[in-house]
Coordinates of C-alpha atoms in Angstrom, one line a residue:
M6 CA -16.9 -53.9 -86.9
V7 CA -13.6 -52.2 -86.1
E8 CA -15.4 -48.9 -85.8
D9 CA -17.7 -50.4 -83.2
L10 CA -14.9 -51.6 -81.2
V11 CA -13.1 -48.3 -81.3
V12 CA -16.3 -46.5 -80.1
A13 CA -16.8 -49.0 -77.3
A14 CA -13.2 -48.7 -76.2
V15 CA -13.5 -44.9 -76.2
A16 CA -16.7 -45.1 -74.2
A17 CA -15.2 -47.4 -71.7
G18 CA -12.2 -45.2 -71.3
S19 CA -14.4 -42.2 -70.8
A20 CA -16.4 -44.1 -68.1
A21 CA -13.2 -45.2 -66.4
V22 CA -11.9 -41.6 -66.4
V23 CA -15.3 -40.3 -64.9
Y24 CA -15.2 -43.1 -62.3
V25 CA -11.7 -42.4 -61.3
A26 CA -12.4 -38.7 -61.1
A27 CA -15.4 -39.3 -59.0
A28 CA -13.6 -41.9 -56.7
A29 CA -10.3 -40.2 -56.3
R30 CA -9.5 -38.3 -53.0
V31 CA -6.3 -36.7 -51.8
V32 CA -5.6 -36.6 -48.0
K33 CA -3.1 -34.1 -46.9
Q34 CA -0.2 -34.8 -44.6
Y35 CA -1.8 -33.2 -41.5
E36 CA -5.2 -35.0 -42.1
R37 CA -6.7 -38.4 -41.7
G38 CA -9.6 -39.8 -43.7
V39 CA -12.6 -41.6 -42.1
V40 CA -14.7 -43.6 -44.6
L41 CA -18.4 -44.2 -44.0
R42 CA -19.8 -46.9 -46.4
L43 CA -23.6 -46.8 -46.6
G44 CA -23.6 -45.1 -43.2
R45 CA -21.3 -47.6 -41.5
L46 CA -17.8 -46.8 -40.3
R47 CA -15.0 -48.5 -42.1
S48 CA -12.2 -49.6 -39.7
E49 CA -9.5 -48.5 -42.1
I50 CA -8.3 -45.0 -41.6
R51 CA -7.1 -43.4 -44.8
Q52 CA -3.6 -42.2 -44.5
P53 CA -2.2 -39.1 -46.2
G54 CA -1.9 -39.3 -50.0
F55 CA -4.0 -40.5 -53.0
T56 CA -6.9 -42.7 -52.1
L57 CA -10.1 -44.1 -53.8
I58 CA -13.6 -44.5 -52.6
V59 CA -16.7 -46.0 -54.2
P60 CA -18.7 -43.1 -55.6
G61 CA -22.3 -42.9 -54.3
V62 CA -21.5 -45.5 -51.7
D63 CA -18.6 -44.3 -49.6
R64 CA -18.3 -40.9 -47.9
L65 CA -14.9 -39.6 -46.9
R66 CA -14.5 -37.1 -43.9
K67 CA -11.2 -35.5 -43.4
V68 CA -10.1 -34.8 -39.8
N69 CA -7.4 -32.2 -39.0
M70 CA -4.7 -33.7 -36.7
Q71 CA -2.9 -30.4 -36.0
I72 CA -2.9 -28.7 -32.6
V73 CA -5.8 -26.3 -32.5
T74 CA -5.5 -23.0 -30.6
M75 CA -8.9 -22.0 -29.3
P76 CA -9.5 -18.8 -27.5
V77 CA -12.1 -19.0 -24.6
P78 CA -14.3 -15.9 -24.4
A79 CA -14.0 -13.9 -21.2
Q80 CA -16.2 -15.3 -18.4
E81 CA -17.4 -13.2 -15.5
G82 CA -17.8 -14.8 -12.1
I83 CA -17.5 -14.2 -8.4
T84 CA -14.5 -15.6 -6.6
R85 CA -14.6 -17.4 -3.3
D86 CA -13.7 -14.2 -1.4
N87 CA -16.7 -12.3 -3.2
V88 CA -14.8 -10.4 -5.9
T89 CA -16.3 -10.0 -9.3
V90 CA -13.7 -10.7 -12.0
R91 CA -13.6 -11.4 -15.8
V92 CA -11.2 -14.1 -16.8
D93 CA -10.4 -15.3 -20.4
A94 CA -8.2 -18.2 -21.4
V95 CA -6.8 -20.2 -24.4
V96 CA -7.0 -23.9 -25.0
Y97 CA -4.5 -26.0 -27.0
F98 CA -5.9 -29.4 -28.1
K99 CA -5.5 -31.9 -30.9
V100 CA -7.4 -35.0 -32.3
V101 CA -5.7 -38.3 -31.5
D102 CA -8.5 -40.6 -32.7
P103 CA -10.2 -39.5 -35.9
A104 CA -12.9 -42.1 -35.8
E105 CA -14.0 -41.1 -32.3
A106 CA -13.9 -37.4 -33.2
V107 CA -16.3 -38.1 -36.1
I108 CA -18.6 -40.7 -34.4
Q109 CA -18.8 -39.8 -30.7
V110 CA -19.4 -36.0 -31.0
E111 CA -21.2 -33.9 -33.6
D112 CA -18.7 -31.0 -33.6
Y113 CA -15.7 -31.6 -31.4
R114 CA -14.5 -28.0 -31.7
F115 CA -17.8 -26.6 -30.4
A116 CA -17.9 -29.2 -27.6
V117 CA -14.4 -28.3 -26.5
S118 CA -15.2 -24.6 -26.5
Q119 CA -18.3 -25.0 -24.4
M120 CA -16.6 -27.3 -22.0
A121 CA -13.8 -24.8 -21.6
Q122 CA -16.2 -22.0 -20.8
T123 CA -18.1 -23.9 -18.1
S124 CA -14.9 -25.2 -16.5
L125 CA -13.4 -21.7 -16.4
R126 CA -16.5 -20.4 -14.6
S127 CA -16.2 -23.3 -12.1
I128 CA -12.5 -22.5 -11.5
I129 CA -13.3 -18.9 -10.9
G130 CA -15.9 -19.8 -8.2
K131 CA -13.5 -22.2 -6.4
S132 CA -10.5 -19.9 -6.3
D133 CA -9.5 -16.7 -4.4
L134 CA -8.5 -13.5 -6.0
D135 CA -4.9 -14.0 -4.9
D136 CA -4.8 -17.4 -6.6
L137 CA -6.0 -16.0 -9.8
L138 CA -3.4 -13.3 -9.8
S139 CA -0.4 -15.1 -8.5
N140 CA -0.9 -18.9 -8.5
R141 CA -2.0 -19.4 -12.1
E142 CA 0.1 -22.5 -12.7
K143 CA -2.0 -24.5 -10.3
L144 CA -5.3 -23.2 -11.8
N145 CA -4.1 -24.1 -15.3
Q146 CA -3.4 -27.7 -14.3
G147 CA -6.8 -27.9 -12.6
L148 CA -8.5 -26.5 -15.6
E149 CA -6.6 -28.9 -17.9
L150 CA -7.8 -31.9 -15.9
M151 CA -11.4 -30.7 -16.0
L152 CA -11.3 -30.4 -19.8
D153 CA -9.3 -33.6 -20.5
S154 CA -11.6 -36.0 -18.6
P155 CA -14.6 -35.7 -21.0
A156 CA -12.5 -35.0 -24.1
V157 CA -10.9 -38.4 -24.0
G158 CA -14.1 -40.0 -25.0
W159 CA -14.3 -37.7 -28.0
G160 CA -10.9 -38.7 -29.3
V161 CA -9.5 -35.3 -28.4
H162 CA -6.4 -34.7 -26.2
I163 CA -6.1 -31.4 -24.3
D164 CA -2.5 -30.3 -24.6
R165 CA -2.5 -27.1 -22.5
V166 CA -4.8 -24.6 -21.0
E167 CA -3.6 -21.0 -20.1
I168 CA -5.4 -18.2 -18.3
K169 CA -4.6 -15.1 -20.3
D170 CA -6.0 -12.1 -18.4
V171 CA -7.9 -11.3 -15.2
S172 CA -9.9 -8.1 -15.3
L173 CA -10.8 -6.4 -12.0
P174 CA -13.2 -3.6 -11.2
E175 CA -11.7 -0.1 -10.9
T176 CA -12.5 0.2 -7.2
M177 CA -10.7 -3.0 -6.6
K178 CA -7.7 -1.8 -8.6
R179 CA -7.5 1.4 -6.5
S180 CA -7.8 -0.6 -3.3
M181 CA -5.0 -2.9 -4.4
S182 CA -2.8 0.0 -5.3
R183 CA -3.3 1.6 -2.0
Q184 CA -2.5 -1.7 -0.3
A185 CA 0.7 -2.1 -2.2
E186 CA 1.6 1.5 -1.5
A187 CA 1.1 1.1 2.2
E188 CA 3.1 -2.2 2.2
R189 CA 6.0 -0.4 0.5
E190 CA 5.8 2.5 2.9
R191 CA 5.8 0.1 5.9
R192 CA 8.9 -1.7 4.6
A193 CA 10.6 1.7 4.1
R194 CA 9.9 2.8 7.6
V195 CA 11.1 -0.5 9.0
I196 CA 14.3 -0.2 7.1
N197 CA 14.8 3.5 8.2
A198 CA 14.2 2.5 11.8
D199 CA 16.7 -0.3 11.6
A200 CA 19.2 2.0 10.1
E201 CA 18.6 4.6 12.8
L202 CA 19.1 2.0 15.5
L203 CA 22.3 0.8 14.0
A204 CA 23.5 4.4 13.5
S205 CA 22.7 5.3 17.1
K206 CA 24.6 2.3 18.4
K207 CA 27.6 3.3 16.3
L208 CA 27.4 6.9 17.4
A209 CA 27.2 5.8 21.0
E210 CA 30.4 3.8 20.6
A211 CA 32.1 6.7 18.9
A212 CA 31.1 9.1 21.6
Q213 CA 32.4 6.7 24.3
T214 CA 35.7 6.5 22.5
M215 CA 36.0 10.2 22.0
S216 CA 35.2 10.9 25.6
Q217 CA 38.3 8.9 26.6
Q218 CA 40.5 11.0 24.2
P219 CA 39.3 14.6 23.9
S220 CA 41.8 15.3 21.1
A221 CA 39.8 12.9 18.9
L222 CA 37.0 15.6 18.9
Q223 CA 39.4 18.1 17.4
L224 CA 40.5 15.6 14.7
R225 CA 36.9 14.9 13.9
L226 CA 36.4 18.7 13.6
L227 CA 39.3 18.9 11.2
Q228 CA 37.8 16.1 9.0
T229 CA 34.5 17.9 8.9
I230 CA 36.2 21.1 7.8
V231 CA 38.0 19.2 5.0
A232 CA 34.8 17.6 3.8
V233 CA 33.1 21.0 3.7
A234 CA 35.9 22.7 2.0
A235 CA 35.9 20.2 -0.8
E236 CA 32.5 21.5 -2.0
K237 CA 34.2 24.9 -2.9
N238 CA 31.7 27.0 -1.1
S239 CA 32.2 30.8 -0.8
T240 CA 31.2 30.8 2.9
L241 CA 32.7 28.4 5.5
V242 CA 31.2 28.3 8.9
L243 CA 33.8 27.0 11.4
P244 CA 32.3 25.8 14.7
F245 CA 34.5 25.9 17.8
P246 CA 33.4 23.4 20.5
V247 CA 33.2 24.7 24.0
E248 CA 34.6 21.4 25.3
L249 CA 37.8 22.0 23.5
L250 CA 38.1 25.4 25.3
R251 CA 37.5 23.8 28.7
F252 CA 40.1 21.2 27.9
L253 CA 42.7 23.9 27.0
E254 CA 41.8 25.8 30.2
R255 CA 42.4 22.7 32.3
A256 CA 45.7 22.2 30.4
G257 CA 46.8 25.8 31.0
H258 CA 46.1 25.9 34.8
P259 CA 47.3 22.6 36.2
E260 CA 48.1 24.1 39.7
G261 CA 44.5 24.8 40.8
P262 CA 41.8 27.5 40.6
Q263 CA 43.0 31.1 40.4
A264 CA 41.3 34.4 41.1
P265 CA 38.6 35.2 38.6
G266 CA 39.4 37.7 35.9
P267 CA 37.7 39.1 32.9
P268 CA 36.8 36.4 30.4
P269 CA 38.8 36.2 27.2
A270 CA 37.2 37.2 23.9
G271 CA 37.1 33.6 22.7
R272 CA 35.0 32.5 25.6
A273 CA 32.2 34.9 25.0
A274 CA 29.7 32.1 24.5
D275 CA 30.9 30.1 27.5
S276 CA 30.8 33.2 29.8
A277 CA 27.4 34.0 28.7
A278 CA 26.2 30.6 29.7
A279 CA 27.9 30.8 33.2
P280 CA 25.7 31.7 36.1
L281 CA 26.1 35.3 37.6
P282 CA 27.0 35.7 41.3
V283 CA 24.0 36.5 43.4
E284 CA 24.4 39.5 45.9
E285 CA 23.1 39.2 49.4
V286 CA 19.8 41.0 50.0
P287 CA 19.2 42.4 53.5
P288 CA 16.2 40.8 55.3
V289 CA 13.0 42.7 55.1
E290 CA 11.8 44.2 58.4
E291 CA 8.7 42.8 59.8
V292 CA 5.7 45.0 59.6
P293 CA 3.4 45.1 62.6
P294 CA -0.2 44.0 62.2
V295 CA -2.7 46.7 61.1
E296 CA -4.5 46.6 64.5
E297 CA -1.2 47.6 66.3
V298 CA -0.5 50.7 64.2
L299 CA -1.3 53.8 66.2
L300 CA -2.5 56.6 64.0
D301 CA -4.0 60.0 65.2
G302 CA -6.6 59.7 62.5
A303 CA -7.7 56.1 63.2
L304 CA -11.2 55.5 62.2
P305 CA -13.7 54.5 65.0
P306 CA -15.8 51.3 64.8
A307 CA -18.7 51.1 62.3
E308 CA -21.3 51.3 65.1
Q309 CA -20.0 54.7 66.3
L310 CA -20.3 56.4 63.0
P311 CA -23.0 59.0 62.6
L312 CA -26.1 58.1 60.6
D313 CA -25.5 60.6 57.9
G314 CA -22.0 59.1 57.3
A315 CA -20.2 62.4 57.8
L316 CA -17.0 62.2 59.7
P317 CA -15.4 65.1 61.7
P318 CA -12.0 66.4 60.7
L319 CA -9.1 64.4 61.9
G320 CA -7.9 67.3 64.2
E321 CA -11.2 67.3 66.1
L322 CA -11.2 63.6 66.9
P323 CA -10.4 62.7 70.6
P324 CA -7.1 60.9 71.2
D325 CA -8.9 57.6 71.8
G326 CA -10.6 57.7 68.4
T327 CA -14.2 57.7 69.6
L328 CA -16.9 60.1 68.2
P329 CA -19.1 62.3 70.5
P330 CA -22.7 61.3 70.7
K331 CA -25.1 62.8 68.3
E332 CA -27.5 65.5 69.7
E333 CA -31.1 64.6 69.5
P334 CA -33.8 67.2 68.9
P335 CA -36.2 68.2 71.8
P336 CA -39.3 66.2 71.8
D337 CA -41.6 69.2 71.6
E338 CA -40.3 70.3 68.3
E339 CA -41.5 68.6 65.2
P340 CA -39.0 67.7 62.5
G341 CA -40.7 70.0 60.0
A342 CA -41.0 73.1 62.2
A343 CA -37.7 74.6 61.2
D344 CA -38.6 74.2 57.6
T345 CA -41.9 75.8 58.0
G346 CA -40.5 78.8 59.7
R347 CA -37.8 79.1 57.2
T348 CA -40.5 79.1 54.5

């Protein structure tokens, strides 16, 4: 009898151990347990720690409550200003309602991934290229709102959405680089022009001040010599202004102008630039017209020239310049008679 009781107790203990092993579950700290009993949702959410379910009747599903970092594949689209770009992003989300994440959607991770891709394409089509490159904070907020609206019904909260990279075509990159270079060059030219304008105003004021005191020009020359000599050059070119020579000349002759003399050696450049005196040229005698010139060998008019074009010597011409009339052959002689007799 005692043996039967011992065997029964051992069997009961073994059954209890098997039952406990089949019903025991452990929920981690970052997880929550959702129990489905005979396919129906139990309202109680199992907290982290050790818990028991009914084997064969209950089914426990663990839901991760950590923030999930999900990369969104690069999406290619056309911006509002007709530029083809490829944009990828990353989504940070977490489950706030485990029961909704299990019941309302089959796979909340896949659902969030697909929603992020479609929303990213929509954002690309509604934005300009400049907004994608410089105004990303506004686009991130808009993308977060587009994802958070449907995700609320899935028990998921979108914590943050960030656009990672914007890939542009090579032609667009070259165009943007040329545009940036032209903009930098424009700014440099404007700055140089402003500097030249300011420098010209200052130089004009300095020139006006120096014109009132000519000795200031000599002081400026000495300062320039000191600056050049500080470089320790082997050759020093010393310019000597002509204005200073003129000032010294006026200071040396206060009485008035004197008779001109040979220029000094130091004024070689000044004397070379001075104009030379012009000598008076006698007037040219007037030449009478051609028709009034009386020459012994004056040619007669064209109508008085002989037919053969031969002119008599100048000594045989009459004083009035006319030619004697040409002798005509007698009418009875034929033009070829002389030639026949000569033959």
